[in-house]
Amino acid sequence: MRQESMETYLFGLSGLLGLLGIQGQGLVLDFSKISDSFPYILWGIPVTLAFSVTSALIGFTWGTVLSIFKITNLKPLKWFADAYTSVFRGTPLILQLAIIYFATPQLTGFTPSGFQAGVATFALNSAAYSSETIRGGIMAVDKGQREAAMTLGVAYPVMMWDIILPQAFKNILPALVNEMIALLKDSALVSTVGALDLMRRGQVVAAEKFIYFEPLIFVAIIYYLMVIALTSVAKNLETRMRKSD
């Protein structure tokens, strides 16, 4: 029984190694085949970062507005924010991207670029998720501060902007960083609508060179390094904020 299991294991392993191009003589990988394409792929980094940062800024801003709608006493605004979040959390992200990219010209006559469609989709989607996070951060702020501000006659917008939101964002910074990392990785989906981001450039090189493992592994390494760098910056920022307490 053990011998049969071992044979099955070795057969599966040999098949996997064969798929990866790994032979008994050694690793069959040759990154020199795509060395002249490194600059072309690396130029996808600013596109990916611009897409992620723009989507995050718009998404967090709109998410903050939605979170305020959710805690307001005005029922229509609360219903709108809840319905908005339900729709964007209940449908696939790639479907939302396809609707905005392909349906917008039919509905409005305006044809967005892949970058524009991607930013709009990811910002709207990120706002739905971040609004719940920001709402939780606002609710975690001590009610006494809100009551004290209202007793002193501080206007509601001023109270939210100067007193509540700074404390809320401080509490939810790790969650917002996770959302930013998710945006960075999910940005690869814009390659499906023609945006020349890292993923798309890796696919172009793979198609031109007729090899897929090396360019895609190279792209994966770049994504990984960007996520590590972003996580490191966030940890340093969080440490500094804790020291200021």
CSV table of C-alpha atoms in Angstrom, one decimal:
chain,number,residue,atom,x,y,z
A,1,MET,CA,0.0,0.0,0.0
A,2,ARG,CA,2.8,2.3,1.0
A,3,GLN,CA,4.7,1.4,-2.2
A,4,GLU,CA,1.7,2.3,-4.4
A,5,SER,CA,1.3,5.6,-2.6
A,6,MET,CA,4.9,6.4,-3.1
A,7,GLU,CA,4.7,5.6,-6.9
A,8,THR,CA,1.6,7.7,-7.2
A,9,TYR,CA,3.4,10.6,-5.4
A,10,LEU,CA,6.4,10.3,-7.6
A,11,PHE,CA,4.3,10.1,-10.7
A,12,GLY,CA,2.4,13.3,-9.7
A,13,LEU,CA,5.6,15.1,-8.8
A,14,SER,CA,7.3,14.2,-12.1
A,15,GLY,CA,4.2,15.5,-13.9
A,16,LEU,CA,4.3,18.8,-12.0
A,17,LEU,CA,8.0,19.2,-12.6
A,18,GLY,CA,7.4,18.6,-16.2
A,19,LEU,CA,4.8,21.3,-16.3
A,20,LEU,CA,7.1,23.7,-14.6
A,21,GLY,CA,10.0,22.9,-17.0
A,22,ILE,CA,12.1,21.3,-14.3
A,23,GLN,CA,13.9,18.3,-15.6
A,24,GLY,CA,16.3,15.8,-14.0
A,25,GLN,CA,19.3,17.7,-15.4
A,26,GLY,CA,18.3,20.9,-13.6
A,27,LEU,CA,16.0,23.9,-13.8
A,28,VAL,CA,15.0,24.9,-17.3
A,29,LEU,CA,14.5,28.6,-16.8
A,30,ASP,CA,16.3,31.2,-18.9
A,31,PHE,CA,15.5,34.8,-17.9
A,32,SER,CA,18.1,36.0,-20.5
A,33,LYS,CA,15.4,35.3,-23.1
A,34,ILE,CA,13.4,38.2,-21.8
A,35,SER,CA,16.2,40.4,-20.5
A,36,ASP,CA,15.7,42.9,-23.4
A,37,SER,CA,12.0,43.2,-22.3
A,38,PHE,CA,12.8,44.1,-18.7
A,39,PRO,CA,12.5,47.9,-19.3
A,40,TYR,CA,9.2,47.4,-21.1
A,41,ILE,CA,7.7,45.4,-18.2
A,42,LEU,CA,9.2,47.7,-15.6
A,43,TRP,CA,7.4,50.7,-17.2
A,44,GLY,CA,4.2,49.0,-16.0
A,45,ILE,CA,5.1,49.9,-12.4
A,46,PRO,CA,4.1,53.6,-12.7
A,47,VAL,CA,0.9,52.6,-14.4
A,48,THR,CA,0.0,50.1,-11.7
A,49,LEU,CA,0.9,52.5,-8.9
A,50,ALA,CA,-1.0,55.4,-10.5
A,51,PHE,CA,-4.0,53.2,-11.0
A,52,SER,CA,-3.9,51.9,-7.4
A,53,VAL,CA,-3.2,55.3,-5.7
A,54,THR,CA,-5.9,57.1,-7.7
A,55,SER,CA,-8.4,54.4,-7.0
A,56,ALA,CA,-7.6,54.4,-3.3
A,57,LEU,CA,-7.8,58.2,-2.9
A,58,ILE,CA,-11.2,58.4,-4.7
A,59,GLY,CA,-12.5,55.2,-3.0
A,60,PHE,CA,-11.5,56.3,0.5
A,61,THR,CA,-13.0,59.8,0.0
A,62,TRP,CA,-16.3,58.4,-1.3
A,63,GLY,CA,-16.2,55.7,1.3
A,64,THR,CA,-15.9,58.4,4.0
A,65,VAL,CA,-19.0,60.1,2.6
A,66,LEU,CA,-20.9,56.8,2.5
A,67,SER,CA,-19.9,56.0,6.1
A,68,ILE,CA,-21.3,59.3,7.3
A,69,PHE,CA,-24.5,58.5,5.3
A,70,LYS,CA,-24.8,55.2,7.2
A,71,ILE,CA,-24.7,56.8,10.7
A,72,THR,CA,-26.9,59.8,9.9
A,73,ASN,CA,-30.5,60.0,11.0
A,74,LEU,CA,-31.7,60.8,7.5
A,75,LYS,CA,-33.3,57.5,6.4
A,76,PRO,CA,-33.0,58.1,2.5
A,77,LEU,CA,-29.2,58.6,2.8
A,78,LYS,CA,-28.8,55.6,5.1
A,79,TRP,CA,-30.8,53.4,2.7
A,80,PHE,CA,-28.8,54.6,-0.3
A,81,ALA,CA,-25.5,53.9,1.4
A,82,ASP,CA,-26.6,50.4,2.5
A,83,ALA,CA,-28.0,49.6,-0.9
A,84,TYR,CA,-24.8,50.8,-2.6
A,85,THR,CA,-22.6,48.7,-0.4
A,86,SER,CA,-24.9,45.6,-0.9
A,87,VAL,CA,-24.7,45.9,-4.7
A,88,PHE,CA,-20.9,46.4,-4.9
A,89,ARG,CA,-20.2,43.7,-2.4
A,90,GLY,CA,-22.7,41.3,-3.9
A,91,THR,CA,-21.4,41.2,-7.5
A,92,PRO,CA,-18.0,40.1,-8.9
A,93,LEU,CA,-15.4,42.9,-9.4
A,94,ILE,CA,-14.5,41.8,-12.9
A,95,LEU,CA,-18.2,42.0,-13.8
A,96,GLN,CA,-18.4,45.5,-12.6
A,97,LEU,CA,-15.3,46.4,-14.6
A,98,ALA,CA,-16.8,44.8,-17.8
A,99,ILE,CA,-20.1,46.7,-17.3
A,100,ILE,CA,-18.4,50.1,-16.8
A,101,TYR,CA,-15.9,49.5,-19.7
A,102,PHE,CA,-18.3,48.0,-22.3
A,103,ALA,CA,-21.7,49.5,-21.3
A,104,THR,CA,-20.6,53.1,-20.7
A,105,PRO,CA,-20.3,53.9,-24.5
A,106,GLN,CA,-23.7,52.4,-25.1
A,107,LEU,CA,-25.4,54.4,-22.3
A,108,THR,CA,-23.5,57.8,-22.6
A,109,GLY,CA,-21.6,57.8,-25.9
A,110,PHE,CA,-18.4,58.3,-24.0
A,111,THR,CA,-15.7,55.6,-24.5
A,112,PRO,CA,-13.5,55.3,-21.4
A,113,SER,CA,-9.9,54.1,-21.7
A,114,GLY,CA,-8.9,51.0,-19.9
A,115,PHE,CA,-7.2,53.1,-17.2
A,116,GLN,CA,-10.3,55.3,-16.7
A,117,ALA,CA,-12.7,52.4,-16.5
A,118,GLY,CA,-10.4,50.6,-14.1
A,119,VAL,CA,-10.1,53.6,-11.8
A,120,ALA,CA,-13.8,54.2,-11.8
A,121,THR,CA,-14.6,50.6,-11.1
A,122,PHE,CA,-12.0,50.1,-8.3
A,123,ALA,CA,-12.8,53.4,-6.7
A,124,LEU,CA,-16.5,52.6,-6.5
A,125,ASN,CA,-15.9,49.1,-5.3
A,126,SER,CA,-13.3,50.1,-2.7
A,127,ALA,CA,-15.7,52.8,-1.4
A,128,ALA,CA,-18.2,50.1,-0.6
A,129,TYR,CA,-15.8,48.1,1.5
A,130,SER,CA,-13.9,51.0,3.1
A,131,SER,CA,-17.2,52.7,4.1
A,132,GLU,CA,-17.9,49.8,6.5
A,133,THR,CA,-14.4,50.0,7.9
A,134,ILE,CA,-14.6,53.8,8.3
A,135,ARG,CA,-18.1,53.5,9.9
A,136,GLY,CA,-16.7,51.1,12.4
A,137,GLY,CA,-13.8,53.5,13.2
A,138,ILE,CA,-16.3,56.4,13.7
A,139,MET,CA,-18.5,54.3,16.0
A,140,ALA,CA,-15.4,53.3,18.1
A,141,VAL,CA,-14.7,57.0,19.0
A,142,ASP,CA,-16.0,57.7,22.5
A,143,LYS,CA,-19.5,59.1,22.3
A,144,GLY,CA,-18.6,61.6,25.1
A,145,GLN,CA,-16.5,63.6,22.6
A,146,ARG,CA,-19.4,63.9,20.2
A,147,GLU,CA,-21.8,64.9,23.0
A,148,ALA,CA,-19.3,67.4,24.4
A,149,ALA,CA,-18.8,69.0,20.9
A,150,MET,CA,-22.6,69.2,20.4
A,151,THR,CA,-23.0,70.8,23.9
A,152,LEU,CA,-20.4,73.4,23.0
A,153,GLY,CA,-22.3,74.2,19.8
A,154,VAL,CA,-19.7,72.9,17.4
A,155,ALA,CA,-21.2,72.4,13.9
A,156,TYR,CA,-21.7,68.8,12.7
A,157,PRO,CA,-19.3,69.1,9.7
A,158,VAL,CA,-16.6,70.7,11.8
A,159,MET,CA,-17.0,68.1,14.6
A,160,MET,CA,-16.6,65.3,12.1
A,161,TRP,CA,-13.7,66.8,10.3
A,162,ASP,CA,-11.7,68.1,13.2
A,163,ILE,CA,-12.6,65.7,16.1
A,164,ILE,CA,-14.1,62.4,15.0
A,165,LEU,CA,-12.6,61.5,11.6
A,166,PRO,CA,-8.9,62.0,12.7
A,167,GLN,CA,-9.4,59.6,15.5
A,168,ALA,CA,-11.4,57.2,13.4
A,169,PHE,CA,-8.7,57.0,10.7
A,170,LYS,CA,-6.0,56.5,13.3
A,171,ASN,CA,-7.9,53.5,14.6
A,172,ILE,CA,-8.5,51.9,11.2
A,173,LEU,CA,-5.1,52.6,9.6
A,174,PRO,CA,-4.1,48.9,9.4
A,175,ALA,CA,-7.5,48.0,7.8
A,176,LEU,CA,-7.0,50.8,5.2
A,177,VAL,CA,-3.5,49.5,4.4
A,178,ASN,CA,-4.9,46.1,3.8
A,179,GLU,CA,-7.5,47.6,1.5
A,180,MET,CA,-4.7,49.4,-0.4
A,181,ILE,CA,-2.7,46.2,-0.7
A,182,ALA,CA,-5.8,44.4,-2.1
A,183,LEU,CA,-6.3,47.2,-4.6
A,184,LEU,CA,-2.6,46.9,-5.7
A,185,LYS,CA,-3.0,43.2,-6.4
A,186,ASP,CA,-6.5,43.4,-7.9
A,187,SER,CA,-5.2,46.1,-10.3
A,188,ALA,CA,-4.0,43.2,-12.5
A,189,LEU,CA,-7.6,42.9,-13.6
A,190,VAL,CA,-7.3,46.1,-15.7
A,191,SER,CA,-5.2,44.0,-18.1
A,192,THR,CA,-8.5,42.5,-19.3
A,193,VAL,CA,-9.6,45.8,-20.7
A,194,GLY,CA,-6.2,46.7,-22.4
A,195,ALA,CA,-4.5,48.9,-19.8
A,196,LEU,CA,-0.8,48.5,-20.1
A,197,ASP,CA,-0.1,47.7,-16.5
A,198,LEU,CA,2.5,45.2,-15.1
A,199,MET,CA,0.3,42.2,-15.8
A,200,ARG,CA,-0.6,43.2,-19.4
A,201,ARG,CA,3.0,43.9,-20.2
A,202,GLY,CA,4.0,40.5,-18.9
A,203,GLN,CA,1.4,38.9,-21.1
A,204,VAL,CA,2.6,40.9,-24.1
A,205,VAL,CA,6.2,39.8,-23.6
A,206,ALA,CA,5.1,36.2,-23.1
A,207,ALA,CA,3.1,36.2,-26.4
A,208,GLU,CA,6.0,37.8,-28.3
A,209,LYS,CA,8.7,35.4,-26.9
A,210,PHE,CA,6.4,32.3,-26.8
A,211,ILE,CA,7.4,31.7,-23.2
A,212,TYR,CA,5.2,32.3,-20.2
A,213,PHE,CA,6.9,31.2,-17.1
A,214,GLU,CA,9.8,33.7,-17.0
A,215,PRO,CA,7.8,36.9,-17.8
A,216,LEU,CA,5.0,36.0,-15.4
A,217,ILE,CA,7.4,35.0,-12.6
A,218,PHE,CA,9.2,38.3,-13.2
A,219,VAL,CA,5.9,40.2,-12.9
A,220,ALA,CA,4.9,38.3,-9.8
A,221,ILE,CA,8.3,39.2,-8.1
A,222,ILE,CA,7.6,42.9,-8.8
A,223,TYR,CA,4.1,42.7,-7.3
A,224,TYR,CA,5.5,40.9,-4.3
A,225,LEU,CA,8.2,43.6,-3.7
A,226,MET,CA,5.7,46.4,-4.1
A,227,VAL,CA,3.4,44.8,-1.5
A,228,ILE,CA,6.4,44.2,0.9
A,229,ALA,CA,7.4,47.9,0.5
A,230,LEU,CA,3.9,49.1,1.1
A,231,THR,CA,3.5,47.0,4.2
A,232,SER,CA,6.8,48.2,5.6
A,233,VAL,CA,5.8,51.9,5.1
A,234,ALA,CA,2.5,51.2,6.8
A,235,LYS,CA,4.1,49.6,9.8
A,236,ASN,CA,6.5,52.5,10.2
A,237,LEU,CA,3.6,55.0,10.0
A,238,GLU,CA,1.6,53.0,12.5
A,239,THR,CA,4.6,52.9,14.9
A,240,ARG,CA,5.0,56.6,14.7
A,241,MET,CA,1.3,57.2,15.3
A,242,ARG,CA,1.5,55.0,18.4
A,243,LYS,CA,4.5,56.9,19.7
A,244,SER,CA,2.5,60.1,19.4
A,245,ASP,CA,-0.3,58.8,21.7
